mmCIF file of C-alpha atoms in Angstrom:
data_model
loop_
_atom_site.group_PDB
_atom_site.id
_atom_site.type_symbol
_atom_site.label_atom_id
_atom_site.label_comp_id
_atom_site.label_asym_id
_atom_site.label_seq_id
_atom_site.Cartn_x
_atom_site.Cartn_y
_atom_site.Cartn_z
ATOM 1 C CA UNK A 1 -26.682 -19.060 6.001
ATOM 2 C CA UNK A 2 -22.916 -19.548 5.538
ATOM 3 C CA UNK A 3 -21.574 -16.524 7.411
ATOM 4 C CA UNK A 4 -18.031 -15.138 7.657
ATOM 5 C CA UNK A 5 -16.628 -12.139 9.484
ATOM 6 C CA UNK A 6 -14.496 -9.685 7.481
ATOM 7 C CA UNK A 7 -12.573 -7.175 9.586
ATOM 8 C CA UNK A 8 -10.146 -4.338 8.881
ATOM 9 C CA UNK A 9 -7.950 -3.026 11.697
ATOM 10 C CA UNK A 10 -7.151 0.504 10.560
ATOM 11 C CA UNK A 11 -5.016 3.185 12.134
ATOM 12 C CA UNK A 12 -8.097 4.974 13.511
ATOM 13 C CA UNK A 13 -11.062 2.632 13.360
ATOM 14 C CA UNK A 14 -11.564 -1.124 13.280
ATOM 15 C CA UNK A 15 -14.401 -2.176 10.977
ATOM 16 C CA UNK A 16 -16.188 -5.533 10.959
ATOM 17 C CA UNK A 17 -18.772 -6.965 8.585
ATOM 18 C CA UNK A 18 -20.745 -10.203 8.595
ATOM 19 C CA UNK A 19 -21.197 -11.550 5.057
ATOM 20 C CA UNK A 20 -23.526 -14.323 3.895
ATOM 21 C CA UNK A 21 -21.527 -16.310 1.340
ATOM 22 C CA UNK A 22 -24.541 -18.284 0.136
ATOM 23 C CA UNK A 23 -26.589 -15.205 -0.680
ATOM 24 C CA UNK A 24 -23.669 -12.898 -1.464
ATOM 25 C CA UNK A 25 -24.984 -10.190 0.833
ATOM 26 C CA UNK A 26 -23.864 -7.968 3.680
ATOM 27 C CA UNK A 27 -25.748 -9.013 6.811
ATOM 28 C CA UNK A 28 -24.403 -6.591 9.429
ATOM 29 C CA UNK A 29 -21.546 -4.176 10.070
ATOM 30 C CA UNK A 30 -20.040 -2.383 13.054
ATOM 31 C CA UNK A 31 -16.969 -0.373 13.993
ATOM 32 C CA UNK A 32 -14.954 0.539 17.071
ATOM 33 C CA UNK A 33 -11.938 2.777 17.707
ATOM 34 C CA UNK A 34 -8.658 0.956 17.057
ATOM 35 C CA UNK A 35 -7.029 0.415 20.446
ATOM 36 C CA UNK A 36 -3.379 0.882 19.480
ATOM 37 C CA UNK A 37 -2.615 2.371 22.890
ATOM 38 C CA UNK A 38 -3.465 -0.863 24.713
ATOM 39 C CA UNK A 39 -4.036 -3.930 22.537
ATOM 40 C CA UNK A 40 -5.651 -3.851 19.074
ATOM 41 C CA UNK A 41 -7.547 -7.027 19.954
ATOM 42 C CA UNK A 42 -9.744 -4.991 22.315
ATOM 43 C CA UNK A 43 -11.079 -2.872 19.449
ATOM 44 C CA UNK A 44 -11.219 -5.840 17.083
ATOM 45 C CA UNK A 45 -13.199 -7.993 19.522
ATOM 46 C CA UNK A 46 -15.565 -5.085 20.201
ATOM 47 C CA UNK A 47 -16.264 -4.459 16.509
ATOM 48 C CA UNK A 48 -16.702 -8.143 15.684
ATOM 49 C CA UNK A 49 -18.865 -8.674 18.756
ATOM 50 C CA UNK A 50 -21.186 -5.840 17.763
ATOM 51 C CA UNK A 51 -21.451 -7.030 14.158
ATOM 52 C CA UNK A 52 -22.121 -10.679 15.008
ATOM 53 C CA UNK A 53 -24.663 -9.739 17.673
ATOM 54 C CA UNK A 54 -26.518 -7.590 15.151
ATOM 55 C CA UNK A 55 -26.458 -10.457 12.645
ATOM 56 C CA UNK A 56 -27.505 -13.054 15.205
ATOM 57 C CA UNK A 57 -24.418 -15.135 14.389
ATOM 58 C CA UNK A 58 -22.639 -17.006 17.176
ATOM 59 C CA UNK A 59 -19.733 -18.638 15.310
ATOM 60 C CA UNK A 60 -18.125 -17.713 11.996
ATOM 61 C CA UNK A 61 -14.622 -17.768 10.451
ATOM 62 C CA UNK A 62 -12.686 -14.490 10.657
ATOM 63 C CA UNK A 63 -10.885 -12.838 7.731
ATOM 64 C CA UNK A 64 -8.796 -9.971 9.115
ATOM 65 C CA UNK A 65 -6.557 -7.410 7.385
ATOM 66 C CA UNK A 66 -4.615 -4.626 9.069
ATOM 67 C CA UNK A 67 -2.951 -1.286 8.395
ATOM 68 C CA UNK A 68 -2.602 -0.359 12.081
ATOM 69 C CA UNK A 69 0.708 0.952 13.341
ATOM 70 C CA UNK A 70 1.503 2.544 9.989
ATOM 71 C CA UNK A 71 0.822 -0.540 7.892
ATOM 72 C CA UNK A 72 3.707 -1.939 5.850
ATOM 73 C CA UNK A 73 6.690 0.361 5.235
ATOM 74 C CA UNK A 74 8.781 -0.788 2.280
ATOM 75 C CA UNK A 75 12.155 0.316 0.910
ATOM 76 C CA UNK A 76 13.185 -0.597 -2.632
ATOM 77 C CA UNK A 77 16.828 -1.045 -3.642
ATOM 78 C CA UNK A 78 17.357 -1.456 -7.384
ATOM 79 C CA UNK A 79 19.887 -1.372 -10.216
ATOM 80 C CA UNK A 80 19.067 2.073 -11.650
ATOM 81 C CA UNK A 81 16.148 4.537 -11.382
ATOM 82 C CA UNK A 82 14.249 4.000 -14.635
ATOM 83 C CA UNK A 83 14.216 0.227 -14.809
ATOM 84 C CA UNK A 84 14.463 -2.081 -11.801
ATOM 85 C CA UNK A 85 14.023 0.540 -9.066
ATOM 86 C CA UNK A 86 10.787 1.738 -10.656
ATOM 87 C CA UNK A 87 9.663 -1.827 -11.304
ATOM 88 C CA UNK A 88 10.279 -2.609 -7.631
ATOM 89 C CA UNK A 89 8.348 0.481 -6.563
ATOM 90 C CA UNK A 90 5.345 -0.562 -8.622
ATOM 91 C CA UNK A 91 5.451 -4.073 -7.187
ATOM 92 C CA UNK A 92 5.666 -2.678 -3.644
ATOM 93 C CA UNK A 93 2.638 -0.471 -4.145
ATOM 94 C CA UNK A 94 0.695 -3.396 -5.594
ATOM 95 C CA UNK A 95 1.585 -5.459 -2.513
ATOM 96 C CA UNK A 96 -0.088 -2.957 -0.208
ATOM 97 C CA UNK A 97 3.111 -1.292 0.973
ATOM 98 C CA UNK A 98 3.804 2.338 1.712
ATOM 99 C CA UNK A 99 7.030 2.799 -0.267
ATOM 100 C CA UNK A 100 9.051 5.037 2.057
ATOM 101 C CA UNK A 101 12.424 4.904 0.279
ATOM 102 C CA UNK A 102 13.806 4.077 -3.184
ATOM 103 C CA UNK A 103 17.543 3.682 -3.847
ATOM 104 C CA UNK A 104 19.181 2.909 -7.173
ATOM 105 C CA UNK A 105 22.714 1.856 -8.079
ATOM 106 C CA UNK A 106 25.553 0.649 -5.872
ATOM 107 C CA UNK A 107 24.791 1.518 -2.247
ATOM 108 C CA UNK A 108 27.294 3.760 -0.499
ATOM 109 C CA UNK A 109 27.631 4.304 3.238
ATOM 110 C CA UNK A 110 25.452 7.408 2.944
ATOM 111 C CA UNK A 111 22.843 5.417 1.012
ATOM 112 C CA UNK A 112 22.697 2.810 3.763
ATOM 113 C CA UNK A 113 22.300 5.577 6.358
ATOM 114 C CA UNK A 114 19.409 7.071 4.367
ATOM 115 C CA UNK A 115 17.820 3.640 4.095
ATOM 116 C CA UNK A 116 18.115 3.142 7.840
ATOM 117 C CA UNK A 117 16.607 6.590 8.500
ATOM 118 C CA UNK A 118 13.530 5.681 6.430
ATOM 119 C CA UNK A 119 12.699 2.956 9.008
ATOM 120 C CA UNK A 120 11.349 0.368 6.569
ATOM 121 C CA UNK A 121 9.675 -2.808 7.781
ATOM 122 C CA UNK A 122 10.860 -4.687 4.683
ATOM 123 C CA UNK A 123 13.515 -4.118 1.993
ATOM 124 C CA UNK A 124 12.749 -5.261 -1.559
ATOM 125 C CA UNK A 125 16.108 -5.958 -3.206
ATOM 126 C CA UNK A 126 15.943 -6.062 -6.992
ATOM 127 C CA UNK A 127 18.377 -5.593 -9.846
ATOM 128 C CA UNK A 128 19.386 -7.020 -13.186
ATOM 129 C CA UNK A 129 17.322 -9.010 -15.626
ATOM 130 C CA UNK A 130 17.820 -12.779 -15.502
ATOM 131 C CA UNK A 131 21.234 -13.368 -17.012
ATOM 132 C CA UNK A 132 21.957 -9.613 -17.053
ATOM 133 C CA UNK A 133 23.854 -7.377 -14.632
ATOM 134 C CA UNK A 134 24.748 -9.202 -11.419
ATOM 135 C CA UNK A 135 27.390 -6.896 -9.965
ATOM 136 C CA UNK A 136 25.056 -4.215 -8.623
ATOM 137 C CA UNK A 137 22.613 -6.507 -6.840
ATOM 138 C CA UNK A 138 25.545 -8.530 -5.452
ATOM 139 C CA UNK A 139 27.205 -5.361 -4.137
ATOM 140 C CA UNK A 140 23.934 -4.193 -2.564
ATOM 141 C CA UNK A 141 23.192 -7.535 -0.933
ATOM 142 C CA UNK A 142 26.684 -7.574 0.546
ATOM 143 C CA UNK A 143 26.237 -4.002 1.821
ATOM 144 C CA UNK A 144 22.931 -4.880 3.465
ATOM 145 C CA UNK A 145 24.477 -7.957 5.054
ATOM 146 C CA UNK A 146 27.354 -5.932 6.523
ATOM 147 C CA UNK A 147 25.078 -3.097 7.643
ATOM 148 C CA UNK A 148 23.250 -5.417 10.066
ATOM 149 C CA UNK A 149 19.935 -3.599 9.616
ATOM 150 C CA UNK A 150 18.105 -6.764 10.699
ATOM 151 C CA UNK A 151 15.233 -5.682 8.470
ATOM 152 C CA UNK A 152 13.670 -8.558 6.513
ATOM 153 C CA UNK A 153 14.724 -8.612 2.853
ATOM 154 C CA UNK A 154 12.725 -9.882 -0.118
ATOM 155 C CA UNK A 155 15.264 -10.867 -2.783
ATOM 156 C CA UNK A 156 13.701 -10.544 -6.245
ATOM 157 C CA UNK A 157 16.521 -9.769 -8.659
ATOM 158 C CA UNK A 158 18.720 -11.591 -11.176
ATOM 159 C CA UNK A 159 17.957 -15.314 -10.836
ATOM 160 C CA UNK A 160 21.549 -16.259 -11.736
ATOM 161 C CA UNK A 161 22.853 -15.049 -8.345
ATOM 162 C CA UNK A 162 19.741 -15.698 -6.256
ATOM 163 C CA UNK A 163 21.100 -18.663 -4.268
ATOM 164 C CA UNK A 164 24.473 -16.996 -3.715
ATOM 165 C CA UNK A 165 22.926 -13.777 -2.380
ATOM 166 C CA UNK A 166 20.445 -15.662 -0.226
ATOM 167 C CA UNK A 167 23.418 -17.342 1.459
ATOM 168 C CA UNK A 168 25.194 -13.989 1.941
ATOM 169 C CA UNK A 169 22.188 -12.372 3.625
ATOM 170 C CA UNK A 170 21.129 -15.390 5.672
ATOM 171 C CA UNK A 171 24.732 -15.922 6.804
ATOM 172 C CA UNK A 172 24.711 -12.406 8.272
ATOM 173 C CA UNK A 173 21.508 -13.109 10.196
ATOM 174 C CA UNK A 174 19.261 -11.094 7.879
ATOM 175 C CA UNK A 175 15.766 -12.616 7.497
ATOM 176 C CA UNK A 176 15.526 -13.184 3.742
ATOM 177 C CA UNK A 177 12.726 -14.444 1.494
ATOM 178 C CA UNK A 178 13.405 -15.361 -2.137
ATOM 179 C CA UNK A 179 11.039 -14.457 -4.990
ATOM 180 C CA UNK A 180 11.165 -14.559 -8.772
ATOM 181 C CA UNK A 181 12.792 -11.633 -10.545
ATOM 182 C CA UNK A 182 10.365 -8.703 -10.818
ATOM 183 C CA UNK A 183 11.913 -7.781 -14.171
ATOM 184 C CA UNK A 184 13.136 -11.021 -15.791
ATOM 185 C CA UNK A 185 13.441 -9.324 -19.189
ATOM 186 C CA UNK A 186 13.395 -5.705 -20.292
ATOM 187 C CA UNK A 187 9.780 -4.600 -20.623
ATOM 188 C CA UNK A 188 8.381 -7.631 -18.771
ATOM 189 C CA UNK A 189 7.126 -6.856 -15.257
ATOM 190 C CA UNK A 190 6.291 -9.940 -13.144
ATOM 191 C CA UNK A 191 4.928 -8.754 -9.778
ATOM 192 C CA UNK A 192 3.061 -11.809 -8.462
ATOM 193 C CA UNK A 193 5.911 -13.742 -6.828
ATOM 194 C CA UNK A 194 7.422 -10.698 -5.096
ATOM 195 C CA UNK A 195 3.978 -9.496 -4.054
ATOM 196 C CA UNK A 196 3.292 -12.875 -2.417
ATOM 197 C CA UNK A 197 6.706 -12.812 -0.721
ATOM 198 C CA UNK A 198 6.101 -9.315 0.670
ATOM 199 C CA UNK A 199 2.742 -10.482 2.003
ATOM 200 C CA UNK A 200 4.415 -13.475 3.646
ATOM 201 C CA UNK A 201 7.060 -11.280 5.292
ATOM 202 C CA UNK A 202 4.391 -8.839 6.465
ATOM 203 C CA UNK A 203 2.477 -11.617 8.164
ATOM 204 C CA UNK A 204 5.537 -13.393 9.583
ATOM 205 C CA UNK A 205 7.665 -10.475 10.737
ATOM 206 C CA UNK A 206 5.916 -7.105 10.562
ATOM 207 C CA UNK A 207 2.601 -7.714 12.330
ATOM 208 C CA UNK A 208 4.284 -9.178 15.401
ATOM 209 C CA UNK A 209 7.165 -6.712 15.251
ATOM 210 C CA UNK A 210 4.888 -3.681 15.614
ATOM 211 C CA UNK A 211 3.858 -4.865 19.074
ATOM 212 C CA UNK A 212 0.221 -4.052 18.426
ATOM 213 C CA UNK A 213 -0.961 -6.895 20.604
ATOM 214 C CA UNK A 214 0.271 -9.165 23.351
ATOM 215 C CA UNK A 215 0.615 -12.811 22.485
ATOM 216 C CA UNK A 216 0.243 -14.377 19.053
ATOM 217 C CA UNK A 217 -3.523 -14.343 18.453
ATOM 218 C CA UNK A 218 -3.575 -11.112 16.421
ATOM 219 C CA UNK A 219 -0.714 -12.266 14.194
ATOM 220 C CA UNK A 220 -2.563 -15.525 13.570
ATOM 221 C CA UNK A 221 -5.787 -13.715 12.653
ATOM 222 C CA UNK A 222 -4.320 -11.236 10.147
ATOM 223 C CA UNK A 223 -4.191 -12.551 6.598
ATOM 224 C CA UNK A 224 -3.014 -9.485 4.645
ATOM 225 C CA UNK A 225 -2.077 -5.824 4.737
ATOM 226 C CA UNK A 226 -5.273 -3.851 4.167
ATOM 227 C CA UNK A 227 -4.211 -2.220 0.859
ATOM 228 C CA UNK A 228 -3.131 -5.634 -0.468
ATOM 229 C CA UNK A 229 -6.535 -7.078 0.420
ATOM 230 C CA UNK A 230 -8.309 -4.109 -1.157
ATOM 231 C CA UNK A 231 -6.336 -4.411 -4.403
ATOM 232 C CA UNK A 232 -7.171 -8.130 -4.546
ATOM 233 C CA UNK A 233 -10.843 -7.232 -4.191
ATOM 234 C CA UNK A 234 -10.529 -4.566 -6.858
ATOM 235 C CA UNK A 235 -8.995 -7.135 -9.222
ATOM 236 C CA UNK A 236 -11.889 -9.541 -8.623
ATOM 237 C CA UNK A 237 -14.430 -6.763 -9.190
ATOM 238 C CA UNK A 238 -12.658 -5.671 -12.380
ATOM 239 C CA UNK A 239 -12.783 -9.237 -13.678
ATOM 240 C CA UNK A 240 -16.526 -9.329 -13.059
ATOM 241 C CA UNK A 241 -17.043 -5.885 -14.553
ATOM 242 C CA UNK A 242 -15.100 -6.628 -17.714
ATOM 243 C CA UNK A 243 -13.717 -3.099 -18.085
ATOM 244 C CA UNK A 244 -11.638 -0.336 -16.540
ATOM 245 C CA UNK A 245 -12.235 0.311 -12.840
ATOM 246 C CA UNK A 246 -11.027 2.870 -10.281
ATOM 247 C CA UNK A 247 -11.380 2.935 -6.494
ATOM 248 C CA UNK A 248 -10.685 5.921 -4.218
ATOM 249 C CA UNK A 249 -10.237 5.384 -0.469
ATOM 250 C CA UNK A 250 -10.058 8.607 1.560
ATOM 251 C CA UNK A 251 -8.666 7.940 5.038
ATOM 252 C CA UNK A 252 -7.568 9.970 8.022
ATOM 253 C CA UNK A 253 -3.891 10.021 7.053
ATOM 254 C CA UNK A 254 -3.735 8.940 3.400
ATOM 255 C CA UNK A 255 -5.853 8.764 0.283
ATOM 256 C CA UNK A 256 -5.325 5.595 -1.746
ATOM 257 C CA UNK A 257 -6.292 5.155 -5.392
ATOM 258 C CA UNK A 258 -6.528 1.789 -7.121
ATOM 259 C CA UNK A 259 -7.108 1.200 -10.818
ATOM 260 C CA UNK A 260 -7.345 -1.777 -13.127
ATOM 261 C CA UNK A 261 -6.984 -0.925 -16.812
ATOM 262 C CA UNK A 262 -7.584 -3.035 -19.883
ATOM 263 C CA UNK A 263 -4.318 -3.280 -21.881
ATOM 264 C CA UNK A 264 -4.502 -1.665 -25.314
ATOM 265 C CA UNK A 265 -2.680 0.713 -27.607
ATOM 266 C CA UNK A 266 -3.420 3.695 -25.335
ATOM 267 C CA UNK A 267 -0.721 2.664 -22.904
ATOM 268 C CA UNK A 268 2.791 3.053 -24.167
ATOM 269 C CA UNK A 269 5.876 5.108 -23.414
ATOM 270 C CA UNK A 270 9.543 4.865 -22.439
ATOM 271 C CA UNK A 271 8.972 3.688 -18.865
ATOM 272 C CA UNK A 272 6.516 0.997 -19.978
ATOM 273 C CA UNK A 273 8.929 -0.225 -22.627
ATOM 274 C CA UNK A 274 11.822 -0.774 -20.215
ATOM 275 C CA UNK A 275 10.214 -1.322 -16.804
ATOM 276 C CA UNK A 276 7.050 -3.052 -17.944
ATOM 277 C CA UNK A 277 3.434 -2.085 -17.349
ATOM 278 C CA UNK A 278 1.420 -2.942 -14.253
ATOM 279 C CA UNK A 279 -2.211 -2.815 -15.347
ATOM 280 C CA UNK A 280 -3.310 -3.144 -11.722
ATOM 281 C CA UNK A 281 -1.912 -0.184 -9.833
ATOM 282 C CA UNK A 282 -2.189 1.561 -6.493
ATOM 283 C CA UNK A 283 -0.946 4.936 -5.342
ATOM 284 C CA UNK A 284 -0.727 6.252 -1.781
ATOM 285 C CA UNK A 285 -0.959 9.993 -1.150
ATOM 286 C CA UNK A 286 0.524 10.478 2.305
ATOM 287 C CA UNK A 287 -0.249 14.212 2.392
ATOM 288 C CA UNK A 288 -3.976 13.813 1.700
ATOM 289 C CA UNK A 289 -6.319 12.792 4.500
ATOM 290 C CA UNK A 290 -9.312 13.823 6.597
ATOM 291 C CA UNK A 291 -7.514 14.312 9.913
ATOM 292 C CA UNK A 292 -3.726 13.939 10.292
ATOM 293 C CA UNK A 293 -3.144 15.113 6.722
ATOM 294 C CA UNK A 294 -5.991 17.604 6.349
ATOM 295 C CA UNK A 295 -3.621 20.623 6.040
ATOM 296 C CA UNK A 296 -1.900 18.790 3.182
ATOM 297 C CA UNK A 297 -5.213 18.608 1.331
ATOM 298 C CA UNK A 298 -5.568 22.382 1.487
ATOM 299 C CA UNK A 299 -1.989 22.959 0.311
ATOM 300 C CA UNK A 300 -2.379 20.479 -2.550
ATOM 301 C CA UNK A 301 -5.737 21.965 -3.581
ATOM 302 C CA UNK A 302 -4.156 25.417 -3.775
ATOM 303 C CA UNK A 303 -1.331 24.044 -5.942
ATOM 304 C CA UNK A 304 -3.937 22.407 -8.202
ATOM 305 C CA UNK A 305 -5.878 25.697 -8.376
ATOM 306 C CA UNK A 306 -8.957 24.096 -6.882
ATOM 307 C CA UNK A 307 -9.270 26.695 -4.102
ATOM 308 C CA UNK A 308 -9.685 30.426 -4.244
ATOM 309 C CA UNK A 309 -7.979 32.747 -1.754
ATOM 310 C CA UNK A 310 -11.249 33.473 0.073
ATOM 311 C CA UNK A 311 -11.983 29.802 0.793
ATOM 312 C CA UNK A 312 -8.349 28.857 1.465
ATOM 313 C CA UNK A 313 -8.005 30.714 4.779
ATOM 314 C CA UNK A 314 -11.175 29.308 6.348
ATOM 315 C CA UNK A 315 -10.514 25.767 5.141
ATOM 316 C CA UNK A 316 -6.882 25.887 6.324
ATOM 317 C CA UNK A 317 -8.039 26.832 9.821
ATOM 318 C CA UNK A 318 -10.589 24.008 9.878
ATOM 319 C CA UNK A 319 -7.974 21.553 8.598
ATOM 320 C CA UNK A 320 -5.549 22.581 11.349
ATOM 321 C CA UNK A 321 -8.215 21.797 13.961
ATOM 322 C CA UNK A 322 -8.680 18.316 12.524
ATOM 323 C CA UNK A 323 -4.939 17.605 12.334
ATOM 324 C CA UNK A 324 -4.481 18.667 15.958
ATOM 325 C CA UNK A 325 -7.352 16.405 17.077
ATOM 326 C CA UNK A 326 -7.588 13.308 14.828
ATOM 327 C CA UNK A 327 -10.555 12.109 16.903
ATOM 328 C CA UNK A 328 -12.556 15.202 15.959
ATOM 329 C CA UNK A 329 -16.186 14.491 15.024
ATOM 330 C CA UNK A 330 -18.427 17.063 13.288
ATOM 331 C CA UNK A 331 -20.875 18.704 15.685
ATOM 332 C CA UNK A 332 -23.208 20.239 13.141
ATOM 333 C CA UNK A 333 -24.009 20.907 9.503
ATOM 334 C CA UNK A 334 -21.160 23.400 9.099
ATOM 335 C CA UNK A 335 -18.553 20.907 10.320
ATOM 336 C CA UNK A 336 -20.006 18.170 8.134
ATOM 337 C CA UNK A 337 -19.852 20.468 5.103
ATOM 338 C CA UNK A 338 -16.158 21.120 5.810
ATOM 339 C CA UNK A 339 -15.496 17.378 6.043
ATOM 340 C CA UNK A 340 -17.248 16.814 2.716
ATOM 341 C CA UNK A 341 -15.199 19.575 1.111
ATOM 342 C CA UNK A 342 -11.897 18.159 2.403
ATOM 343 C CA UNK A 343 -12.897 14.670 1.244
ATOM 344 C CA UNK A 344 -13.854 15.913 -2.234
ATOM 345 C CA UNK A 345 -10.568 17.798 -2.630
ATOM 346 C CA UNK A 346 -8.529 14.822 -1.379
ATOM 347 C CA UNK A 347 -10.243 12.498 -3.862
ATOM 348 C CA UNK A 348 -9.823 14.956 -6.747
ATOM 349 C CA UNK A 349 -6.121 15.590 -6.147
ATOM 350 C CA UNK A 350 -5.397 11.890 -5.543
ATOM 351 C CA UNK A 351 -7.113 10.864 -8.791
ATOM 352 C CA UNK A 352 -5.227 13.538 -10.734
ATOM 353 C CA UNK A 353 -1.900 12.326 -9.347
ATOM 354 C CA UNK A 354 -2.781 8.707 -10.039
ATOM 355 C CA UNK A 355 -3.693 9.552 -13.628
ATOM 356 C CA UNK A 356 -0.435 11.443 -14.152
ATOM 357 C CA UNK A 357 1.395 8.246 -13.236
ATOM 358 C CA UNK A 358 4.300 9.851 -11.354
ATOM 359 C CA UNK A 359 3.858 7.752 -8.212
ATOM 360 C CA UNK A 360 3.796 4.524 -10.216
ATOM 361 C CA UNK A 361 6.718 5.528 -12.414
ATOM 362 C CA UNK A 362 4.645 5.677 -15.599
ATOM 363 C CA UNK A 363 5.768 8.627 -17.691
ATOM 364 C CA UNK A 364 2.763 8.349 -19.959
ATOM 365 C CA UNK A 365 0.382 8.288 -16.981
ATOM 366 C CA UNK A 366 -2.719 6.138 -16.582
ATOM 367 C CA UNK A 367 -5.625 6.803 -18.921
ATOM 368 C CA UNK A 368 -8.753 6.791 -16.735
ATOM 369 C CA UNK A 369 -11.137 8.097 -19.406
ATOM 370 C CA UNK A 370 -12.545 4.631 -20.111
ATOM 371 C CA UNK A 371 -13.338 3.804 -16.459
ATOM 372 C CA UNK A 372 -16.730 2.092 -16.351
ATOM 373 C CA UNK A 373 -17.092 2.134 -12.576
ATOM 374 C CA UNK A 374 -15.693 4.483 -9.924
ATOM 375 C CA UNK A 375 -15.993 3.307 -6.311
ATOM 376 C CA UNK A 376 -15.514 5.769 -3.441
#
């Protein structure tokens, strides 16, 4: 048996699985609470130890992803809202980031203050097609350099000024990584280079910067942000499936939806025409979750007319209990039924939002009617 260990260090739980590559099968799995309060390696070692002991495996390579400590917080700074800023947002979501701030146009002092207040781990700086507008991205790079945010920047705008702006940012002591333009031509969205650069910055700067663990072992083990790893897996599964695919991941704080659509005449509209289409997409619903965000599920379900007044009061009270105690575990059938109801509502609302396309900047939405497989 050729065994590997796959582990995910989440905000609440750390999960580990032993996989047999030769047979393509899951051999064993285990979980442990994520030990953010001390050192995340304690929880990781406990989960991996339990899984490998159950599998009877002594040595195996580790493949670790992480969203602990809030995962990857990304800010996008673009040329204007409809085109490059939205293109950058889509690329950020595809890279496994929680996009916490989007700015468009020439940054003012107030804009820089708002960017700082969003506390991003990484700034994705985009703007101008190759050979197009260079003034805005140049102004914004200069502003970021003078602001001394010391937040790593991924530069993925107009290629004509790439070297010049890299020198401006690096000269001010800003960690900067260069990527290909996310929007080299109007209507052409190229996410792969920027996505790889964001992953590189996450591994090099963010994991260690969150102080989740002492020493360098954890940073060496982590290979990707969890949502980035999940989207990569979804892409592989979609390629095997040969058709449209959707995945819904209901967590304690967020509900994530991933979809891979087959390009055809269904998908068109103004935002696709100018900002390009990302057939592989991910949305993060920060107000929908089983514990921290449980009250948000109830509020959203009411807005979507999924809850009647009679059920709303009882479910709101139960959600408040879960938000106040994220470690809450159901003690009986009634509690388990409440958890199932919250999960179902979170998944329903998240899928509706994903289909509408607002979070990905797609005015025409995402047509999920041809999905061949839905994974929960």
